[in-house]
Amino acid sequence: KLLEDYPDTALTLLQQGADAAFSSLPTKFDTENEAALMRDMRHYKHRAALIIALADISGAWKLQQVTQALSTVARNTLQASLDYLIALYQHQYGLILTQPQKGSGIFALAMGKLGADELNYSSDVDLVLLYESDRLAVENDKPLPRLLNRMAQDYVRLMQERTGDGYVFRMDLRLRPDPASTPLMVSTGAAMRYYESVGQNWERAAFIKARAIAGDIAAGEAFLTDLKPFIWRKSLDFAAIADIQSIKRQMDREF
């Protein structure tokens, strides 16, 4: 199906090779409106998937190149979607960046396979969405958390809603702090308090591969730096050792 839909992409691969064909894919998407952005991202994903699959099947790329390319596709589309939404919410919904020279303060952390550039063909995208509350406000003093929760819902929809052009990636936001009782996008202050007080060992393990992937990258990297004492404990008690052994047993059962 992809060969039928994108013969020009296959021809470019045959003429120039997989590396050049993948690098030549346009990563600037039409942001005139939501429909245009969704269309462009989906066509980009399909063209990239065709190149990656042919390079994989033919042996032109090793496994690491395949997973890195899939992760690059995710990073480019996640960044484009979040940039679009931040601009949209400023223009239409009263979102205010109080320190625009420092960036928006809104960012996405890639977890799991995406965080380690190990995405495969069927992987969901595991994200934690966070924001710095002191760098954001809303016109007429409307609740900021409510607006950003709506933005997160739109973010998921832009990426995973099935249109006539398919979808980009399925998104999973359940690795955020206390997902049963928190909004889809959490403030960095609330997240830090959670991890410092009741963070679990499996969450420490989850953050080993985490990296800032979209939005305000500098803010995301600063958050991960501040979180290092939680991720890398200086000492282990018996409960922590028991948790680690439990995680290892679960991995053994799974694999």
mmCIF file of C-alpha atoms in Angstrom:
data_model
loop_
_atom_site.group_PDB
_atom_site.id
_atom_site.type_symbol
_atom_site.label_atom_id
_atom_site.label_comp_id
_atom_site.label_asym_id
_atom_site.label_seq_id
_atom_site.Cartn_x
_atom_site.Cartn_y
_atom_site.Cartn_z
ATOM 1 C CA LYS A 1 0.000 0.000 0.000
ATOM 2 C CA LEU A 2 2.755 2.484 0.865
ATOM 3 C CA LEU A 3 4.587 1.612 -2.352
ATOM 4 C CA GLU A 4 1.431 2.374 -4.302
ATOM 5 C CA ASP A 5 0.808 5.632 -2.453
ATOM 6 C CA TYR A 6 4.377 6.974 -2.474
ATOM 7 C CA PRO A 7 6.236 5.670 -5.567
ATOM 8 C CA ASP A 8 8.333 8.860 -5.669
ATOM 9 C CA THR A 9 9.698 8.088 -2.199
ATOM 10 C CA ALA A 10 10.619 4.546 -3.230
ATOM 11 C CA LEU A 11 12.301 5.899 -6.379
ATOM 12 C CA THR A 12 14.350 8.364 -4.325
ATOM 13 C CA LEU A 13 15.484 5.509 -2.086
ATOM 14 C CA LEU A 14 16.537 3.404 -5.087
ATOM 15 C CA GLN A 15 18.393 6.289 -6.689
ATOM 16 C CA GLN A 16 20.011 7.898 -3.650
ATOM 17 C CA GLY A 17 19.994 5.264 -0.914
ATOM 18 C CA ALA A 18 18.103 5.019 2.356
ATOM 19 C CA ASP A 19 20.137 7.599 4.283
ATOM 20 C CA ALA A 20 19.677 10.320 1.684
ATOM 21 C CA ALA A 21 16.009 9.466 1.124
ATOM 22 C CA PHE A 22 15.246 9.663 4.828
ATOM 23 C CA SER A 23 17.207 12.894 5.299
ATOM 24 C CA SER A 24 15.372 14.512 2.371
ATOM 25 C CA LEU A 25 11.923 14.047 3.896
ATOM 26 C CA PRO A 26 10.370 17.447 4.692
ATOM 27 C CA THR A 27 9.985 18.046 8.422
ATOM 28 C CA LYS A 28 8.380 21.485 8.147
ATOM 29 C CA PHE A 29 4.669 20.857 8.241
ATOM 30 C CA ASP A 30 1.772 23.057 7.180
ATOM 31 C CA THR A 31 0.522 24.803 10.326
ATOM 32 C CA GLU A 32 -2.121 26.959 8.664
ATOM 33 C CA ASN A 33 -4.763 24.903 10.432
ATOM 34 C CA GLU A 34 -5.180 21.672 12.366
ATOM 35 C CA ALA A 35 -6.328 19.605 9.401
ATOM 36 C CA ALA A 36 -3.294 20.606 7.331
ATOM 37 C CA LEU A 37 -0.892 19.770 10.152
ATOM 38 C CA MET A 38 -2.513 16.383 10.773
ATOM 39 C CA ARG A 39 -2.411 15.570 7.059
ATOM 40 C CA ASP A 40 1.245 16.542 6.633
ATOM 41 C CA MET A 41 2.404 14.642 9.709
ATOM 42 C CA ARG A 42 0.626 11.484 8.621
ATOM 43 C CA HIS A 43 2.077 11.624 5.106
ATOM 44 C CA TYR A 44 5.522 12.241 6.597
ATOM 45 C CA LYS A 45 5.107 9.204 8.861
ATOM 46 C CA HIS A 46 4.010 7.015 5.936
ATOM 47 C CA ARG A 47 6.903 8.099 3.706
ATOM 48 C CA ALA A 48 9.359 7.576 6.538
ATOM 49 C CA ALA A 49 7.879 4.152 7.340
ATOM 50 C CA LEU A 50 8.290 3.098 3.706
ATOM 51 C CA ILE A 51 11.958 4.096 3.666
ATOM 52 C CA ILE A 52 12.659 2.518 7.046
ATOM 53 C CA ALA A 53 10.921 -0.744 6.165
ATOM 54 C CA LEU A 54 12.716 -1.107 2.815
ATOM 55 C CA ALA A 55 16.064 -0.280 4.420
ATOM 56 C CA ASP A 56 15.329 -2.828 7.140
ATOM 57 C CA ILE A 57 14.152 -5.621 4.831
ATOM 58 C CA SER A 58 17.020 -5.135 2.392
ATOM 59 C CA GLY A 59 19.625 -5.127 5.151
ATOM 60 C CA ALA A 60 20.779 -1.616 4.273
ATOM 61 C CA TRP A 61 20.184 -0.550 7.862
ATOM 62 C CA LYS A 62 21.021 -2.344 11.065
ATOM 63 C CA LEU A 63 18.513 -2.567 13.906
ATOM 64 C CA GLN A 64 19.913 0.483 15.688
ATOM 65 C CA GLN A 65 19.458 2.629 12.574
ATOM 66 C CA VAL A 66 15.871 1.415 12.194
ATOM 67 C CA THR A 67 14.898 2.246 15.784
ATOM 68 C CA GLN A 68 16.701 5.594 15.663
ATOM 69 C CA ALA A 69 14.872 6.557 12.467
ATOM 70 C CA LEU A 70 11.489 5.617 13.933
ATOM 71 C CA SER A 71 12.350 7.624 17.051
ATOM 72 C CA THR A 72 13.343 10.597 14.890
ATOM 73 C CA VAL A 73 9.948 10.500 13.189
ATOM 74 C CA ALA A 74 8.271 10.538 16.584
ATOM 75 C CA ARG A 75 10.436 13.415 17.812
ATOM 76 C CA ASN A 76 9.772 15.564 14.736
ATOM 77 C CA THR A 77 6.014 15.077 14.830
ATOM 78 C CA LEU A 78 5.761 15.494 18.606
ATOM 79 C CA GLN A 79 7.722 18.751 18.437
ATOM 80 C CA ALA A 80 5.645 20.097 15.554
ATOM 81 C CA SER A 81 2.367 19.248 17.275
ATOM 82 C CA LEU A 82 3.322 20.816 20.591
ATOM 83 C CA ASP A 83 4.718 23.958 18.950
ATOM 84 C CA TYR A 84 1.477 24.315 17.006
ATOM 85 C CA LEU A 85 -0.688 23.915 20.119
ATOM 86 C CA ILE A 86 1.326 26.366 22.223
ATOM 87 C CA ALA A 87 0.948 29.009 19.507
ATOM 88 C CA LEU A 88 -2.748 28.186 19.020
ATOM 89 C CA TYR A 89 -3.532 28.421 22.716
ATOM 90 C CA GLN A 90 -1.817 31.779 22.932
ATOM 91 C CA HIS A 91 -3.780 33.214 20.023
ATOM 92 C CA GLN A 92 -7.185 31.673 20.673
ATOM 93 C CA TYR A 93 -7.484 30.597 24.293
ATOM 94 C CA GLY A 94 -5.691 33.265 26.287
ATOM 95 C CA LEU A 95 -2.537 31.387 27.257
ATOM 96 C CA ILE A 96 0.189 33.839 28.306
ATOM 97 C CA LEU A 97 3.919 33.123 28.373
ATOM 98 C CA THR A 98 5.104 35.303 31.246
ATOM 99 C CA GLN A 99 8.800 34.808 30.398
ATOM 100 C CA PRO A 100 8.808 34.245 26.619
ATOM 101 C CA GLN A 101 12.540 34.951 26.381
ATOM 102 C CA LYS A 102 13.133 31.779 28.413
ATOM 103 C CA GLY A 103 10.701 29.616 26.450
ATOM 104 C CA SER A 104 7.198 28.355 27.103
ATOM 105 C CA GLY A 105 7.974 26.164 30.124
ATOM 106 C CA ILE A 106 5.827 23.422 28.562
ATOM 107 C CA PHE A 107 7.624 20.224 27.593
ATOM 108 C CA ALA A 108 7.258 16.519 26.909
ATOM 109 C CA LEU A 109 9.570 13.872 28.340
ATOM 110 C CA ALA A 110 10.019 10.734 26.276
ATOM 111 C CA MET A 111 10.066 7.578 28.368
ATOM 112 C CA GLY A 112 10.846 3.940 27.635
ATOM 113 C CA LYS A 113 11.747 2.967 24.086
ATOM 114 C CA LEU A 114 11.403 6.470 22.673
ATOM 115 C CA GLY A 115 13.566 7.943 25.402
ATOM 116 C CA ALA A 116 16.350 5.548 24.423
ATOM 117 C CA ASP A 117 15.873 5.886 20.626
ATOM 118 C CA GLU A 118 14.628 2.285 20.565
ATOM 119 C CA LEU A 119 11.155 2.752 19.097
ATOM 120 C CA ASN A 120 9.860 -0.153 17.018
ATOM 121 C CA TYR A 121 7.153 -0.350 14.368
ATOM 122 C CA SER A 122 4.319 -1.053 16.807
ATOM 123 C CA SER A 123 5.467 0.981 19.821
ATOM 124 C CA ASP A 124 3.250 3.428 21.629
ATOM 125 C CA VAL A 125 4.846 6.752 22.517
ATOM 126 C CA ASP A 126 5.218 7.001 26.314
ATOM 127 C CA LEU A 127 5.309 10.624 27.457
ATOM 128 C CA VAL A 128 5.195 12.679 30.628
ATOM 129 C CA LEU A 129 3.809 16.176 29.969
ATOM 130 C CA LEU A 130 4.947 18.887 32.368
ATOM 131 C CA TYR A 131 4.910 22.672 32.686
ATOM 132 C CA GLU A 132 6.514 25.349 34.832
ATOM 133 C CA SER A 133 3.588 27.167 36.436
ATOM 134 C CA ASP A 134 5.515 30.377 37.155
ATOM 135 C CA ARG A 135 6.121 30.915 33.435
ATOM 136 C CA LEU A 136 2.479 30.647 32.363
ATOM 137 C CA ALA A 137 -0.821 32.420 32.974
ATOM 138 C CA VAL A 138 -4.264 32.672 31.391
ATOM 139 C CA GLU A 139 -6.228 35.777 30.470
ATOM 140 C CA ASN A 140 -8.994 36.788 32.897
ATOM 141 C CA ASP A 141 -7.373 34.616 35.591
ATOM 142 C CA LYS A 142 -8.913 31.438 34.208
ATOM 143 C CA PRO A 143 -7.582 28.179 35.692
ATOM 144 C CA LEU A 144 -4.255 27.289 34.097
ATOM 145 C CA PRO A 145 -4.377 23.530 34.894
ATOM 146 C CA ARG A 146 -7.744 23.156 33.165
ATOM 147 C CA LEU A 147 -6.493 24.875 30.012
ATOM 148 C CA LEU A 148 -3.329 22.810 29.866
ATOM 149 C CA ASN A 149 -5.246 19.587 30.433
ATOM 150 C CA ARG A 150 -7.301 20.494 27.373
ATOM 151 C CA MET A 151 -4.085 21.179 25.454
ATOM 152 C CA ALA A 152 -2.814 17.719 26.418
ATOM 153 C CA GLN A 153 -6.033 16.165 25.131
ATOM 154 C CA ASP A 154 -5.574 18.007 21.846
ATOM 155 C CA TYR A 155 -1.966 16.826 21.720
ATOM 156 C CA VAL A 156 -3.031 13.204 21.971
ATOM 157 C CA ARG A 157 -5.741 13.733 19.365
ATOM 158 C CA LEU A 158 -3.409 15.374 16.833
ATOM 159 C CA MET A 159 -1.078 12.413 17.032
ATOM 160 C CA GLN A 160 -3.295 9.354 17.348
ATOM 161 C CA GLU A 161 -6.709 10.206 15.893
ATOM 162 C CA ARG A 162 -7.399 8.070 12.845
ATOM 163 C CA THR A 163 -8.232 10.195 9.827
ATOM 164 C CA GLY A 164 -8.460 9.306 6.169
ATOM 165 C CA ASP A 165 -4.646 9.475 6.225
ATOM 166 C CA GLY A 166 -4.300 7.144 9.218
ATOM 167 C CA TYR A 167 -2.566 8.162 12.457
ATOM 168 C CA VAL A 168 0.957 9.136 13.510
ATOM 169 C CA PHE A 169 1.650 7.370 16.835
ATOM 170 C CA ARG A 170 -0.473 6.095 19.686
ATOM 171 C CA MET A 171 0.297 8.044 22.843
ATOM 172 C CA ASP A 172 0.379 6.811 26.442
ATOM 173 C CA LEU A 173 0.492 9.372 29.264
ATOM 174 C CA ARG A 174 0.060 6.940 32.161
ATOM 175 C CA LEU A 175 3.655 7.250 33.371
ATOM 176 C CA ARG A 176 2.968 10.717 34.776
ATOM 177 C CA PRO A 177 2.858 11.173 38.575
ATOM 178 C CA ASP A 178 -0.188 9.492 40.137
ATOM 179 C CA PRO A 179 -2.101 9.129 36.842
ATOM 180 C CA ALA A 180 -5.360 8.109 38.525
ATOM 181 C CA SER A 181 -5.765 11.504 40.173
ATOM 182 C CA THR A 182 -3.723 14.027 38.164
ATOM 183 C CA PRO A 183 -4.489 15.884 34.917
ATOM 184 C CA LEU A 184 -2.745 14.852 31.714
ATOM 185 C CA MET A 185 -0.241 17.701 32.069
ATOM 186 C CA VAL A 186 1.290 18.221 35.518
ATOM 187 C CA SER A 187 3.237 21.153 36.935
ATOM 188 C CA THR A 188 6.927 20.565 37.578
ATOM 189 C CA GLY A 189 6.456 21.582 41.207
ATOM 190 C CA ALA A 190 3.725 19.022 41.799
ATOM 191 C CA ALA A 191 5.721 16.347 39.970
ATOM 192 C CA MET A 192 8.841 17.011 42.021
ATOM 193 C CA ARG A 193 6.897 16.896 45.289
ATOM 194 C CA TYR A 194 5.361 13.591 44.248
ATOM 195 C CA TYR A 195 8.667 11.940 43.360
ATOM 196 C CA GLU A 196 10.408 13.229 46.485
ATOM 197 C CA SER A 197 7.657 12.009 48.794
ATOM 198 C CA VAL A 198 6.007 8.899 47.344
ATOM 199 C CA GLY A 199 7.893 8.085 44.128
ATOM 200 C CA GLN A 200 8.222 4.341 43.527
ATOM 201 C CA ASN A 201 11.267 2.338 42.495
ATOM 202 C CA TRP A 202 9.686 1.389 39.190
ATOM 203 C CA GLU A 203 9.362 5.126 38.475
ATOM 204 C CA ARG A 204 13.063 5.583 39.173
ATOM 205 C CA ALA A 205 13.744 2.855 36.627
ATOM 206 C CA ALA A 206 11.368 4.455 34.119
ATOM 207 C CA PHE A 207 13.248 7.755 34.288
ATOM 208 C CA ILE A 208 16.643 6.208 33.518
ATOM 209 C CA LYS A 209 15.852 6.471 29.798
ATOM 210 C CA ALA A 210 13.876 9.721 29.984
ATOM 211 C CA ARG A 211 14.812 12.697 27.829
ATOM 212 C CA ALA A 212 13.213 15.978 26.843
ATOM 213 C CA ILE A 213 11.807 15.479 23.357
ATOM 214 C CA ALA A 214 9.347 18.279 22.572
ATOM 215 C CA GLY A 215 8.360 21.768 23.633
ATOM 216 C CA ASP A 216 10.721 23.734 25.851
ATOM 217 C CA ILE A 217 13.712 21.373 25.699
ATOM 218 C CA ALA A 218 15.838 23.469 28.062
ATOM 219 C CA ALA A 219 13.122 23.376 30.725
ATOM 220 C CA GLY A 220 12.800 19.619 30.283
ATOM 221 C CA GLU A 221 16.526 19.061 30.654
ATOM 222 C CA ALA A 222 16.589 21.264 33.765
ATOM 223 C CA PHE A 223 13.783 19.218 35.302
ATOM 224 C CA LEU A 224 15.622 15.952 34.651
ATOM 225 C CA THR A 225 18.759 17.408 36.208
ATOM 226 C CA ASP A 226 16.795 18.366 39.335
ATOM 227 C CA LEU A 227 15.286 14.873 39.405
ATOM 228 C CA LYS A 228 18.639 13.055 39.395
ATOM 229 C CA PRO A 229 18.735 12.567 43.197
ATOM 230 C CA PHE A 230 15.437 10.691 42.897
ATOM 231 C CA ILE A 231 16.502 8.610 39.893
ATOM 232 C CA TRP A 232 19.933 7.689 41.222
ATOM 233 C CA ARG A 233 19.687 6.940 44.919
ATOM 234 C CA LYS A 234 22.810 7.252 47.038
ATOM 235 C CA SER A 235 21.859 4.252 49.149
ATOM 236 C CA LEU A 236 19.430 1.325 49.121
ATOM 237 C CA ASP A 237 17.337 -0.008 52.003
ATOM 238 C CA PHE A 238 15.888 -3.512 52.219
ATOM 239 C CA ALA A 239 12.537 -2.375 50.794
ATOM 240 C CA ALA A 240 14.232 -0.867 47.747
ATOM 241 C CA ILE A 241 16.246 -4.051 47.175
ATOM 242 C CA ALA A 242 13.056 -6.111 47.423
ATOM 243 C CA ASP A 243 11.384 -3.830 44.845
ATOM 244 C CA ILE A 244 14.321 -4.203 42.464
ATOM 245 C CA GLN A 245 14.186 -7.986 42.834
ATOM 246 C CA SER A 246 10.456 -7.888 42.128
ATOM 247 C CA ILE A 247 11.005 -5.845 38.962
ATOM 248 C CA LYS A 248 13.682 -8.312 37.856
ATOM 249 C CA ARG A 249 11.320 -11.264 38.399
ATOM 250 C CA GLN A 250 8.652 -9.537 36.319
ATOM 251 C CA MET A 251 11.172 -8.965 33.513
ATOM 252 C CA ASP A 252 12.208 -12.600 33.628
ATOM 253 C CA ARG A 253 8.582 -13.722 33.347
ATOM 254 C CA GLU A 254 7.954 -11.346 30.449
ATOM 255 C CA PHE A 255 10.997 -12.267 28.425
#
